[in-house]
Short mmCIF file of C-alpha atoms in Angstrom, two decimals:
data_model
loop_
_atom_site.label_atom_id
_atom_site.label_comp_id
_atom_site.label_asym_id
_atom_site.label_seq_id
_atom_site.Cartn_x
_atom_site.Cartn_y
_atom_site.Cartn_z
CA MET A 1 13.21 56.27 -19.45
CA ALA A 2 13.60 52.60 -20.40
CA ASN A 3 14.83 51.68 -23.84
CA THR A 4 12.12 51.04 -26.40
CA LEU A 5 14.21 49.47 -29.16
CA SER A 6 16.51 46.46 -28.97
CA PRO A 7 19.65 46.01 -31.07
CA ILE A 8 18.14 42.72 -32.33
CA PRO A 9 15.32 43.34 -34.85
CA GLY A 10 11.91 42.04 -33.77
CA THR A 11 12.62 42.39 -30.07
CA THR A 12 12.31 44.89 -27.28
CA PRO A 13 15.16 45.21 -24.77
CA VAL A 14 15.43 42.47 -22.18
CA GLN A 15 13.43 43.45 -19.10
CA GLY A 16 15.80 42.01 -16.52
CA LEU A 17 16.13 38.78 -14.54
CA HIS A 18 13.73 35.86 -14.91
CA HIS A 19 15.27 33.24 -12.60
CA VAL A 20 18.54 31.93 -11.19
CA THR A 21 19.41 28.21 -11.11
CA VAL A 22 21.76 26.74 -8.51
CA MET A 23 23.13 23.31 -7.63
CA ALA A 24 22.38 22.22 -4.05
CA SER A 25 23.00 19.06 -2.04
CA ASP A 26 20.53 18.10 0.72
CA PRO A 27 16.99 18.70 -0.63
CA GLN A 28 15.17 19.15 2.70
CA ARG A 29 17.82 21.51 4.05
CA ASN A 30 17.47 23.55 0.87
CA ILE A 31 13.68 23.77 1.20
CA ASP A 32 13.85 24.77 4.85
CA PHE A 33 16.37 27.55 4.27
CA TYR A 34 14.59 29.22 1.36
CA THR A 35 11.07 28.86 2.77
CA GLN A 36 11.57 29.04 6.53
CA THR A 37 14.60 31.35 6.78
CA LEU A 38 14.13 33.60 3.73
CA GLY A 39 10.34 33.29 3.64
CA GLN A 40 10.04 32.36 -0.04
CA ARG A 41 7.23 30.13 -1.27
CA LEU A 42 8.03 26.72 -2.76
CA VAL A 43 5.92 27.30 -5.86
CA LYS A 44 6.81 24.19 -7.84
CA VAL A 45 8.24 20.73 -7.19
CA THR A 46 9.25 18.99 -10.39
CA VAL A 47 12.33 17.17 -11.76
CA ASN A 48 15.39 18.04 -13.77
CA PHE A 49 14.10 17.41 -17.29
CA ASP A 50 17.53 16.08 -18.34
CA ASP A 51 17.81 13.88 -15.23
CA PRO A 52 14.36 12.94 -13.87
CA GLY A 53 15.86 11.24 -10.84
CA THR A 54 16.75 14.69 -9.45
CA TYR A 55 14.33 17.26 -8.04
CA HIS A 56 13.97 20.78 -9.41
CA PHE A 57 12.66 23.23 -6.81
CA TYR A 58 11.34 26.70 -7.63
CA TYR A 59 10.99 29.41 -4.96
CA GLY A 60 9.41 32.82 -5.37
CA ASP A 61 6.48 35.02 -4.44
CA LEU A 62 2.87 33.80 -4.27
CA THR A 63 2.74 32.70 -7.93
CA GLY A 64 6.43 32.63 -8.82
CA GLN A 65 6.45 35.76 -10.97
CA PRO A 66 9.48 36.25 -13.25
CA GLY A 67 12.13 38.15 -11.35
CA THR A 68 11.38 36.35 -8.06
CA ILE A 69 12.28 32.76 -8.97
CA MET A 70 15.24 31.01 -7.35
CA THR A 71 15.58 27.40 -8.53
CA HIS A 72 17.71 24.52 -7.27
CA PHE A 73 18.78 21.07 -8.41
CA PRO A 74 19.57 19.19 -5.16
CA TRP A 75 22.09 16.38 -5.68
CA PRO A 76 22.52 14.65 -2.29
CA GLY A 77 26.12 14.48 -1.11
CA ALA A 78 27.47 16.55 -4.00
CA LYS A 79 30.93 18.04 -3.52
CA ARG A 80 31.10 21.80 -2.92
CA GLY A 81 31.91 24.01 -5.87
CA THR A 82 34.57 26.73 -5.87
CA ARG A 83 33.76 30.32 -6.85
CA GLY A 84 35.78 31.80 -9.67
CA ASN A 85 35.76 33.64 -12.95
CA GLY A 86 33.30 32.66 -15.64
CA GLU A 87 30.23 32.28 -13.45
CA VAL A 88 27.57 34.12 -11.48
CA VAL A 89 28.61 34.01 -7.82
CA ALA A 90 25.83 35.83 -5.93
CA THR A 91 22.11 36.57 -6.11
CA ALA A 92 20.72 39.64 -4.34
CA TYR A 93 17.13 40.04 -3.18
CA SER A 94 15.44 43.40 -2.79
CA ALA A 95 14.35 44.10 0.80
CA PRO A 96 12.38 47.08 2.16
CA ARG A 97 14.70 49.83 3.32
CA THR A 98 13.05 49.76 6.76
CA SER A 99 13.65 46.00 7.22
CA GLU A 100 17.43 46.04 7.75
CA THR A 101 17.25 45.73 11.56
CA TYR A 102 14.71 42.90 11.26
CA TRP A 103 16.87 40.87 8.87
CA LYS A 104 20.04 41.30 10.90
CA ALA A 105 18.22 39.98 13.95
CA ARG A 106 16.53 37.15 12.02
CA LEU A 107 19.76 35.92 10.44
CA ALA A 108 21.71 36.18 13.69
CA GLY A 109 18.94 34.38 15.55
CA GLN A 110 19.16 31.44 13.12
CA GLY A 111 22.95 31.25 13.28
CA VAL A 112 23.50 32.68 9.80
CA ALA A 113 26.68 34.79 9.73
CA PHE A 114 26.59 37.87 7.51
CA ARG A 115 28.75 40.78 6.51
CA GLU A 116 27.63 44.32 5.83
CA GLY A 117 28.58 46.59 2.96
CA VAL A 118 27.54 49.45 0.73
CA ARG A 119 27.07 49.05 -3.02
CA PHE A 120 26.12 51.88 -5.36
CA GLY A 121 24.89 53.78 -2.30
CA GLU A 122 22.66 50.98 -0.93
CA GLN A 123 23.16 48.92 2.25
CA VAL A 124 23.87 45.24 1.52
CA LEU A 125 23.99 42.11 3.68
CA THR A 126 25.88 39.10 2.29
CA PHE A 127 25.61 35.56 3.72
CA GLU A 128 25.74 31.92 2.59
CA ASP A 129 22.96 29.40 2.18
CA PRO A 130 23.60 25.85 3.52
CA ASP A 131 25.62 24.92 0.42
CA GLY A 132 27.76 28.06 0.43
CA THR A 133 25.90 30.00 -2.26
CA TRP A 134 26.20 33.74 -1.69
CA VAL A 135 22.79 35.31 -1.03
CA GLU A 136 22.50 39.08 -0.59
CA LEU A 137 19.87 41.51 0.63
CA VAL A 138 19.86 45.02 -0.83
CA PHE A 139 17.83 47.50 1.25
CA GLU A 140 16.01 49.94 -0.99
CA ASP A 141 12.62 51.41 -1.79
CA SER A 142 11.46 47.98 -2.86
CA PRO A 143 9.04 47.21 -5.69
CA SER A 144 5.90 45.29 -4.82
CA VAL A 145 5.38 41.56 -5.44
CA GLN A 146 2.53 39.18 -4.66
CA PRO A 147 2.93 38.33 -0.95
CA TRP A 148 2.86 34.74 0.25
CA PRO A 149 0.32 34.72 3.12
CA ALA A 150 1.84 31.64 4.78
CA SER A 151 5.37 33.08 4.86
CA PRO A 152 7.07 32.99 8.27
CA VAL A 153 8.41 36.49 7.50
CA PRO A 154 5.91 39.29 8.25
CA ALA A 155 4.67 41.01 5.09
CA GLU A 156 6.22 44.37 5.96
CA TYR A 157 9.71 42.78 6.03
CA ALA A 158 9.25 40.21 3.24
CA LEU A 159 11.73 40.04 0.36
CA ARG A 160 10.51 41.66 -2.85
CA GLY A 161 12.04 39.45 -5.53
CA PHE A 162 15.49 39.85 -7.04
CA HIS A 163 17.54 43.00 -7.08
CA SER A 164 20.60 41.77 -9.01
CA VAL A 165 23.12 39.05 -9.71
CA THR A 166 26.91 39.34 -9.60
CA ALA A 167 29.19 37.64 -12.13
CA TRP A 168 32.97 37.32 -11.85
CA VAL A 169 34.79 37.62 -15.18
CA ARG A 170 38.24 38.01 -16.64
CA GLU A 171 37.16 41.11 -18.54
CA THR A 172 33.97 43.15 -18.62
CA ALA A 173 34.00 44.18 -22.28
CA PRO A 174 32.53 40.93 -23.70
CA VAL A 175 29.65 41.06 -21.19
CA ARG A 176 29.01 44.69 -22.13
CA ASP A 177 28.95 43.68 -25.81
CA LEU A 178 26.28 41.09 -25.02
CA LEU A 179 24.09 42.96 -22.55
CA VAL A 180 24.23 46.41 -24.14
CA GLY A 181 25.12 45.52 -27.72
CA GLN A 182 22.68 42.62 -28.16
CA LEU A 183 20.07 42.66 -25.40
CA GLY A 184 19.40 46.36 -24.83
CA PHE A 185 20.65 46.76 -21.26
CA ARG A 186 21.97 50.16 -20.20
CA GLU A 187 25.29 50.59 -18.44
CA GLY A 188 24.81 52.16 -15.02
CA GLY A 189 28.31 53.01 -13.83
CA SER A 190 31.28 51.37 -12.09
CA GLU A 191 32.84 51.40 -8.65
CA PRO A 192 35.69 49.66 -6.81
CA ASP A 193 34.96 46.21 -5.39
CA THR A 194 37.03 44.06 -3.03
CA GLU A 195 37.63 41.69 -5.97
CA GLY A 196 38.24 44.28 -8.70
CA THR A 197 36.00 46.74 -10.53
CA ARG A 198 32.22 46.30 -10.39
CA THR A 199 30.13 47.50 -13.35
CA ARG A 200 26.33 47.59 -13.26
CA PHE A 201 23.97 46.95 -16.19
CA ARG A 202 20.22 47.67 -16.01
CA GLY A 203 17.43 45.90 -17.89
CA SER A 204 14.61 47.83 -19.52
CA GLY A 205 11.81 46.79 -17.14
CA GLU A 206 10.34 48.34 -14.05
CA GLY A 207 10.00 46.59 -10.71
CA VAL A 208 11.96 43.49 -9.72
CA GLY A 209 15.17 41.93 -11.01
CA LEU A 210 16.64 44.74 -13.07
CA PHE A 211 20.39 44.55 -12.55
CA VAL A 212 23.36 42.44 -13.66
CA ASP A 213 26.62 43.37 -11.91
CA VAL A 214 29.93 42.28 -13.40
CA VAL A 215 33.18 42.25 -11.40
CA GLU A 216 36.34 42.26 -13.51
CA ARG A 217 39.07 40.02 -11.99
CA PRO A 218 41.91 39.69 -14.52
CA GLY A 219 44.30 36.83 -13.94
CA GLN A 220 42.11 35.09 -11.35
CA PRO A 221 41.18 31.37 -11.61
CA ARG A 222 37.95 30.04 -13.03
CA GLY A 223 35.25 28.56 -10.84
CA HIS A 224 34.69 24.83 -10.42
CA PHE A 225 31.10 23.65 -10.55
CA GLY A 226 29.59 21.81 -7.58
CA ALA A 227 27.11 22.19 -4.75
CA GLY A 228 26.52 25.88 -4.11
CA SER A 229 27.48 26.90 -7.65
CA ILE A 230 25.12 29.02 -9.72
CA HIS A 231 24.60 27.15 -12.97
CA HIS A 232 23.04 29.98 -14.96
CA VAL A 233 21.05 33.19 -14.81
CA ALA A 234 17.92 33.56 -16.94
CA LEU A 235 16.83 36.86 -18.48
CA ARG A 236 13.23 37.73 -19.37
CA THR A 237 11.58 37.90 -22.76
CA ARG A 238 7.87 38.40 -23.27
CA ASP A 239 6.80 35.62 -25.61
CA ASP A 240 7.84 32.88 -28.02
CA THR A 241 7.94 35.16 -31.06
CA GLU A 242 10.37 37.54 -29.41
CA GLN A 243 12.47 34.63 -28.14
CA GLU A 244 12.77 33.29 -31.70
CA ALA A 245 14.03 36.72 -32.77
CA TYR A 246 16.63 36.64 -29.99
CA LEU A 247 17.62 33.13 -31.09
CA ALA A 248 18.22 34.32 -34.64
CA GLY A 249 20.01 37.49 -33.58
CA LEU A 250 22.31 35.81 -31.07
CA SER A 251 23.11 33.06 -33.58
CA ALA A 252 24.07 35.66 -36.18
CA ALA A 253 26.28 37.38 -33.60
CA GLY A 254 28.17 34.13 -32.92
CA TYR A 255 26.85 33.24 -29.44
CA ARG A 256 25.68 29.77 -30.53
CA PRO A 257 22.44 29.60 -28.51
CA THR A 258 20.71 26.26 -28.07
CA PRO A 259 17.42 25.49 -29.77
CA VAL A 260 14.33 26.43 -27.78
CA GLN A 261 13.86 24.08 -24.81
CA ASP A 262 10.39 23.41 -23.41
CA ARG A 263 10.68 23.83 -19.62
CA GLN A 264 6.92 23.38 -19.08
CA TYR A 265 6.44 26.72 -17.29
CA PHE A 266 8.54 28.77 -19.72
CA HIS A 267 10.56 28.26 -22.90
CA SER A 268 14.32 28.71 -22.87
CA ILE A 269 17.43 29.21 -24.96
CA TYR A 270 20.95 29.02 -23.46
CA PHE A 271 24.28 30.52 -24.50
CA ARG A 272 27.64 31.55 -23.03
CA GLU A 273 29.43 34.85 -23.32
CA PRO A 274 33.21 34.70 -23.97
CA ASN A 275 34.20 34.68 -20.27
CA GLY A 276 32.11 31.53 -19.81
CA VAL A 277 29.06 32.89 -17.94
CA LEU A 278 26.00 30.85 -18.92
CA PHE A 279 22.89 32.90 -19.72
CA GLU A 280 19.37 31.81 -20.54
CA ILE A 281 16.55 33.78 -22.13
CA ALA A 282 13.20 32.57 -20.76
CA THR A 283 9.64 33.52 -21.65
CA ASP A 284 7.26 34.93 -19.06
CA ALA A 285 4.50 32.51 -20.07
CA PRO A 286 2.89 30.10 -19.40
CA GLY A 287 3.90 30.41 -15.72
CA PHE A 288 3.67 28.14 -12.69
CA PRO A 289 -0.14 28.18 -12.18
CA ASP A 290 -0.49 26.66 -15.66
CA ASP A 291 -0.95 23.09 -14.34
CA GLU A 292 -2.24 23.58 -10.77
CA PRO A 293 -4.23 26.24 -8.88
CA VAL A 294 -2.35 29.01 -7.08
CA GLU A 295 -3.52 27.67 -3.71
CA GLU A 296 -2.01 24.23 -4.56
CA LEU A 297 1.39 25.43 -5.84
CA GLY A 298 4.22 23.33 -4.41
CA ARG A 299 1.95 20.70 -2.91
CA HIS A 300 2.44 17.99 -5.56
CA LEU A 301 5.21 16.50 -7.68
CA LYS A 302 4.51 17.84 -11.17
CA LEU A 303 5.96 15.97 -14.15
CA PRO A 304 5.94 16.91 -17.83
CA THR A 305 3.69 14.72 -19.95
CA TRP A 306 6.59 12.75 -21.40
CA TYR A 307 7.62 11.55 -17.92
CA GLU A 308 4.15 10.68 -16.61
CA PRO A 309 4.40 7.02 -17.75
CA GLN A 310 7.48 6.74 -15.49
CA ARG A 311 5.94 8.45 -12.45
CA ALA A 312 6.05 5.41 -10.16
CA ALA A 313 9.73 4.75 -10.88
CA ILE A 314 10.63 8.44 -10.54
CA GLU A 315 8.80 8.80 -7.21
CA ALA A 316 10.50 5.67 -5.90
CA HIS A 317 13.92 7.15 -6.68
CA LEU A 318 13.32 10.68 -5.36
CA PRO A 319 14.24 11.35 -1.71
CA LYS A 320 11.50 12.11 0.81
CA ILE A 321 10.89 15.82 1.32
CA ILE A 322 8.34 17.75 3.37
CA ASN A 323 6.72 20.96 2.18
CA ARG A 324 6.22 22.82 5.48
CA GLU A 325 3.44 24.98 4.02
CA TYR A 326 1.15 21.97 3.69
CA GLY A 327 2.86 19.36 5.82
CA VAL A 328 2.87 17.02 2.80
CA THR A 329 5.56 14.45 1.98
CA ILE A 330 6.77 14.00 -1.61
CA GLY A 331 9.12 11.22 -2.76
CA THR A 332 9.67 7.89 -1.08
CA ARG A 333 13.41 7.18 -0.76
CA ASP A 334 15.12 7.63 2.61
CA LEU A 335 18.56 9.17 2.12
CA GLN A 336 21.40 7.18 3.64
CA ALA A 337 24.76 8.44 4.82
CA GLY A 338 27.07 8.77 1.84
CA ASP A 339 24.31 8.96 -0.77
CA GLY A 340 25.57 10.87 -3.75
CA ALA A 341 29.15 11.15 -2.48
CA ALA A 342 31.42 12.36 -5.24
CA GLN A 343 33.82 9.83 -6.76
CA ALA A 344 36.96 10.28 -8.77
CA ALA A 345 37.14 9.58 -12.46
CA PRO A 346 37.75 5.91 -13.24
CA ALA A 347 41.40 4.89 -13.31
CA VAL A 348 42.42 3.01 -16.47
CA GLN A 349 45.87 1.49 -16.30
CA GLY A 350 48.36 3.53 -18.29
CA VAL A 351 45.80 6.13 -19.40
CA GLN A 352 44.80 9.32 -17.61
CA VAL A 353 41.03 9.88 -17.58
CA TYR A 354 39.72 13.40 -17.02
CA ALA A 355 36.24 14.17 -15.71
CA ALA A 356 33.77 17.05 -15.75
CA GLY A 357 30.10 17.62 -15.00
CA ARG A 358 28.26 15.58 -12.41
CA PRO A 359 30.20 13.09 -10.22
CA LEU A 360 29.73 9.50 -11.33
CA LYS A 361 27.72 8.26 -8.37
CA GLU A 362 25.19 11.05 -8.93
CA ALA A 363 24.90 10.68 -12.71
CA ARG A 364 22.41 8.55 -14.58
CA VAL A 365 23.95 9.25 -17.99
CA ALA A 366 27.63 9.60 -18.91
CA MET A 367 29.31 10.82 -22.07
CA VAL A 368 32.75 9.42 -22.94
CA LEU A 369 34.62 11.83 -25.22
CA LEU A 370 37.59 10.83 -27.40
CA HIS A 371 39.95 13.56 -28.62
CA GLY A 372 41.46 13.85 -32.09
CA ARG A 373 45.09 13.51 -33.20
CA GLY A 374 47.14 16.23 -31.57
CA GLY A 375 44.28 17.15 -29.23
CA SER A 376 43.75 16.47 -25.57
CA ALA A 377 41.15 15.17 -23.15
CA PRO A 378 40.66 18.62 -21.54
CA ASP A 379 39.91 20.01 -25.02
CA MET A 380 37.08 17.51 -25.39
CA LEU A 381 35.77 18.18 -21.89
CA ALA A 382 35.17 21.78 -22.94
CA LEU A 383 32.18 20.35 -24.86
CA ALA A 384 30.49 19.75 -21.49
CA ASP A 385 30.10 23.52 -21.19
CA GLU A 386 28.89 23.82 -24.78
CA LEU A 387 26.23 21.15 -24.27
CA ASN A 388 24.82 22.91 -21.17
CA LEU A 389 23.72 19.59 -19.65
CA SER A 390 25.10 19.67 -16.12
CA ALA A 391 23.16 16.60 -14.97
CA PHE A 392 25.50 14.29 -16.90
CA ALA A 393 28.97 12.99 -16.15
CA TYR A 394 31.65 13.55 -18.81
CA LEU A 395 34.81 11.44 -19.09
CA ALA A 396 37.70 11.86 -21.51
CA PRO A 397 40.68 9.47 -21.68
CA GLN A 398 44.03 10.87 -22.84
CA ALA A 399 45.94 9.00 -25.55
CA GLU A 400 49.70 8.63 -25.17
CA GLY A 401 51.37 11.14 -27.44
CA ASN A 402 47.97 12.77 -28.15
CA SER A 403 47.14 10.16 -30.81
CA TRP A 404 45.16 6.92 -30.67
CA TYR A 405 46.87 5.48 -33.74
CA PRO A 406 49.73 6.91 -35.80
CA ARG A 407 48.43 6.86 -39.36
CA SER A 408 45.31 8.00 -41.16
CA PHE A 409 42.39 5.68 -40.56
CA LEU A 410 42.54 4.89 -44.29
CA ALA A 411 46.15 3.66 -44.05
CA PRO A 412 46.90 -0.07 -44.52
CA ALA A 413 45.57 -2.01 -41.56
CA GLN A 414 48.93 -3.39 -40.42
CA GLN A 415 50.24 0.15 -39.79
CA ASN A 416 47.49 0.96 -37.30
CA GLN A 417 46.27 -2.39 -35.99
CA PRO A 418 48.38 -2.74 -32.79
CA HIS A 419 47.67 0.87 -31.82
CA LEU A 420 44.01 0.54 -32.73
CA ASP A 421 43.69 -2.59 -30.61
CA ARG A 422 45.10 -0.69 -27.62
CA ALA A 423 42.78 2.27 -28.26
CA LEU A 424 39.70 0.04 -28.46
CA ALA A 425 40.82 -1.72 -25.27
CA THR A 426 41.10 1.67 -23.56
CA VAL A 427 37.51 2.56 -24.47
CA ASP A 428 36.43 -0.87 -23.27
CA ALA A 429 38.24 -0.38 -19.95
CA VAL A 430 36.55 2.98 -19.37
CA LEU A 431 33.13 1.45 -20.02
CA ASN A 432 33.98 -1.50 -17.73
CA GLU A 433 34.84 0.93 -14.96
CA LEU A 434 31.60 2.82 -15.53
CA GLU A 435 29.67 -0.43 -15.21
CA ALA A 436 31.48 -1.08 -11.94
CA GLN A 437 30.22 2.34 -10.80
CA GLY A 438 26.64 1.39 -11.71
CA ILE A 439 26.42 3.05 -15.15
CA SER A 440 25.62 0.49 -17.86
CA ALA A 441 26.67 0.84 -21.50
CA GLN A 442 23.09 1.81 -22.38
CA GLN A 443 23.53 4.86 -20.15
CA VAL A 444 26.64 5.94 -22.07
CA VAL A 445 26.90 8.17 -25.13
CA LEU A 446 30.25 7.60 -26.83
CA GLY A 447 31.48 10.64 -28.73
CA GLY A 448 34.57 11.91 -30.43
CA PHE A 449 36.11 14.41 -32.79
CA SER A 450 38.23 13.56 -35.87
CA GLN A 451 40.42 10.56 -34.99
CA GLY A 452 38.38 10.19 -31.80
CA ALA A 453 35.16 10.15 -33.84
CA CYS A 454 36.53 7.35 -36.01
CA LEU A 455 37.47 5.42 -32.89
CA ALA A 456 34.00 5.94 -31.35
CA LEU A 457 32.27 4.64 -34.49
CA GLU A 458 34.66 1.71 -34.75
CA TYR A 459 34.11 0.71 -31.13
CA ALA A 460 30.34 0.84 -31.57
CA SER A 461 30.65 -1.16 -34.79
CA ARG A 462 32.81 -3.90 -33.29
CA THR A 463 31.46 -4.24 -29.76
CA GLY A 464 28.59 -6.41 -28.67
CA ARG A 465 27.62 -3.78 -26.10
CA ARG A 466 24.41 -1.85 -26.59
CA LEU A 467 25.44 1.78 -26.21
CA GLY A 468 23.04 4.58 -25.39
CA GLY A 469 24.25 6.44 -28.47
CA VAL A 470 27.22 7.51 -30.58
CA VAL A 471 28.22 11.01 -31.67
CA ALA A 472 30.91 11.42 -34.34
CA PHE A 473 32.11 14.93 -35.17
CA SER A 474 34.10 14.64 -38.43
CA GLY A 475 34.55 10.88 -38.42
CA ALA A 476 33.87 7.63 -40.28
CA LEU A 477 34.29 3.89 -39.77
CA ILE A 478 37.87 2.61 -39.76
CA THR A 479 36.85 -0.79 -41.14
CA LEU A 480 33.82 -1.74 -43.21
CA ASN A 481 33.87 -5.50 -42.68
CA GLN A 482 31.95 -5.76 -39.42
CA THR A 483 28.59 -7.56 -39.46
CA GLY A 484 27.08 -7.38 -35.95
CA ASN A 485 23.66 -5.84 -35.37
CA LEU A 486 23.23 -2.36 -33.86
CA PRO A 487 19.48 -2.48 -33.11
CA ASP A 488 18.05 1.04 -32.83
CA THR A 489 21.33 2.55 -31.59
CA PRO A 490 21.14 6.32 -32.22
CA VAL A 491 24.18 7.55 -34.15
CA PHE A 492 24.93 11.12 -35.20
CA MET A 493 27.61 11.85 -37.80
CA GLY A 494 28.63 15.24 -39.16
CA VAL A 495 31.26 16.22 -41.72
CA ALA A 496 32.20 18.87 -44.27
CA PRO A 497 32.05 17.76 -47.92
CA ASP A 498 35.67 18.78 -48.43
CA ASP A 499 37.10 17.64 -45.10
CA ALA A 500 40.76 16.87 -45.77
CA HIS A 501 40.82 14.09 -43.17
CA ILE A 502 37.46 12.36 -43.72
CA PRO A 503 36.62 11.62 -47.37
CA LEU A 504 32.93 12.22 -48.07
CA ALA A 505 32.58 8.87 -49.85
CA ARG A 506 33.86 7.02 -46.77
CA PHE A 507 31.54 9.05 -44.51
CA GLU A 508 28.52 8.15 -46.65
CA GLU A 509 29.54 4.50 -46.94
CA SER A 510 29.94 4.30 -43.15
CA ALA A 511 26.50 5.79 -42.56
CA ALA A 512 24.93 3.37 -45.04
CA GLN A 513 26.55 0.34 -43.43
CA LEU A 514 25.51 1.37 -39.92
CA ARG A 515 21.93 1.88 -41.10
CA ALA A 516 21.93 -1.55 -42.76
CA ARG A 517 22.93 -3.07 -39.42
CA GLY A 518 19.97 -1.49 -37.57
CA ALA A 519 21.40 1.77 -36.22
CA GLN A 520 19.29 4.96 -36.32
CA VAL A 521 21.77 7.12 -38.18
CA ASP A 522 21.50 10.89 -38.58
CA ALA A 523 24.32 11.76 -41.01
CA ARG A 524 24.70 15.42 -42.02
CA VAL A 525 27.01 17.17 -44.45
CA TYR A 526 27.84 20.81 -43.68
CA PRO A 527 29.33 22.88 -46.53
CA GLY A 528 31.91 25.30 -45.19
CA LEU A 529 32.30 23.52 -41.85
CA GLY A 530 35.94 22.59 -42.33
CA HIS A 531 37.42 20.24 -39.77
CA SER A 532 35.53 21.58 -36.76
CA ILE A 533 32.32 21.28 -34.72
CA ASN A 534 29.32 23.55 -35.30
CA GLN A 535 26.27 24.40 -33.22
CA ASP A 536 23.93 22.10 -35.15
CA GLU A 537 26.18 19.15 -34.30
CA LEU A 538 26.18 20.11 -30.63
CA ASP A 539 22.39 20.34 -30.70
CA ALA A 540 22.20 16.84 -32.21
CA ALA A 541 24.49 15.48 -29.49
CA ARG A 542 22.35 17.15 -26.84
CA ARG A 543 19.21 15.52 -28.24
CA ILE A 544 20.78 12.06 -28.11
CA MET A 545 21.83 12.56 -24.49
CA GLN A 546 18.39 13.82 -23.52
CA ARG A 547 16.84 10.85 -25.29
CA VAL A 548 19.03 8.43 -23.32
CA ALA A 549 18.08 10.16 -20.05
CA GLY A 550 14.39 10.03 -20.95
CA GLN A 551 14.50 6.28 -21.54
CA LEU A 552 15.92 5.41 -18.12
#
């Protein structure tokens, strides 16, 4: 019997899988593999809501029921990712037990190499899609889904939605605490795996997409995100009210979920478990037929209302694709050789610059992150994972000696001025290099923590450049004698009232001066925060970045 009570009050146990989201490269190749090789329907063509210059494809059964939906962001020319701990590495479809011979012949006939195995007593085929993502077929007494009449795969052999996903982790216990302890999954046993020990967890539903498998691989390296990488796995919840209860419960348990995101066809919250695996909880409603008839699904480019005024510009940027079901062409741009090729982080003389997220040539928005005294650039790049915005590029320069200037920002000016001048010049050099790569200052959000936050605010205050936005975690202006205008520049500032490094009076005076000079300042004081970054601050940073993307 399925569970009837969830550990989180106001919820029932999670039913199972909702969808899986993957990064791809060539958009037409992606469409052809999932529709023409695997026989899935392209049920929706829309855009990445954080990066509207990139498609978002949804594949599934006739209507794209939860538990059947594979989604892809295709970034042309993107560098391949590397599988590793802290991510989902494979998605398994359920296939009729009697279809094994058919699928072996079909895959072999299309030049798709596969390997065979047995998992928890069921036959499994494992193979790669064109970007190297592991796709699996589990042959079982399959549940029923809504068949796609135009599928090239005969109905008796057609895939029946998801069976499971597989995550690689350093240790299983934290995933068990989340899935069983918070979301109401049941543990279903363990068995040896070629990579370690595989443990299975079962959602409370019946039918498709019930299982999350976790393979424990202690001491193994983490994955590196790129084409072929699974960005996240979404779990099902029934409605908005239950999702709000999960949001409250997961927040109380320390998982730091995002606010609810409107994804047009469902509503979502995102969070990571301690190994780094990114989960989403998505509502079943309103579903993909909400804005077009079932018989028209996948025929048109569908945009959310807030992007409709930019439709012409978006369509001009999107590559041409053909939906084979209808023979219709969407998008207008012809891809050229080298489009989207990954580029290294900008080189700034004397300063190492680290990069994460989307390669520069593929990004429309970049965030430059400045570390605090004693910190490091890689520390700041960890915020890229916290923000859950993979469509952006993230850059972090490293200060010599882990400090941008030696004294407190309140020290006499002559003690810091030569160091401060060099630090400001470093930020300027990074932005110059970004402009050389085609990313203007208005596409950049400049952020920092502690000393880095002070430097970010000071650069915005002194420069004549119009930045996309500024985010200052525990920071304030270094000088208060600047007079230039900051017309409508969004600025977020957060601090604790008793922060030992940032006096509250200076924080408030900085916010007031920036407002007087035209900036749109959101300054928040968080009792009990200490000298750290909380979830509300991350949410505010995410909103600024999404705002910048939406204005391009």
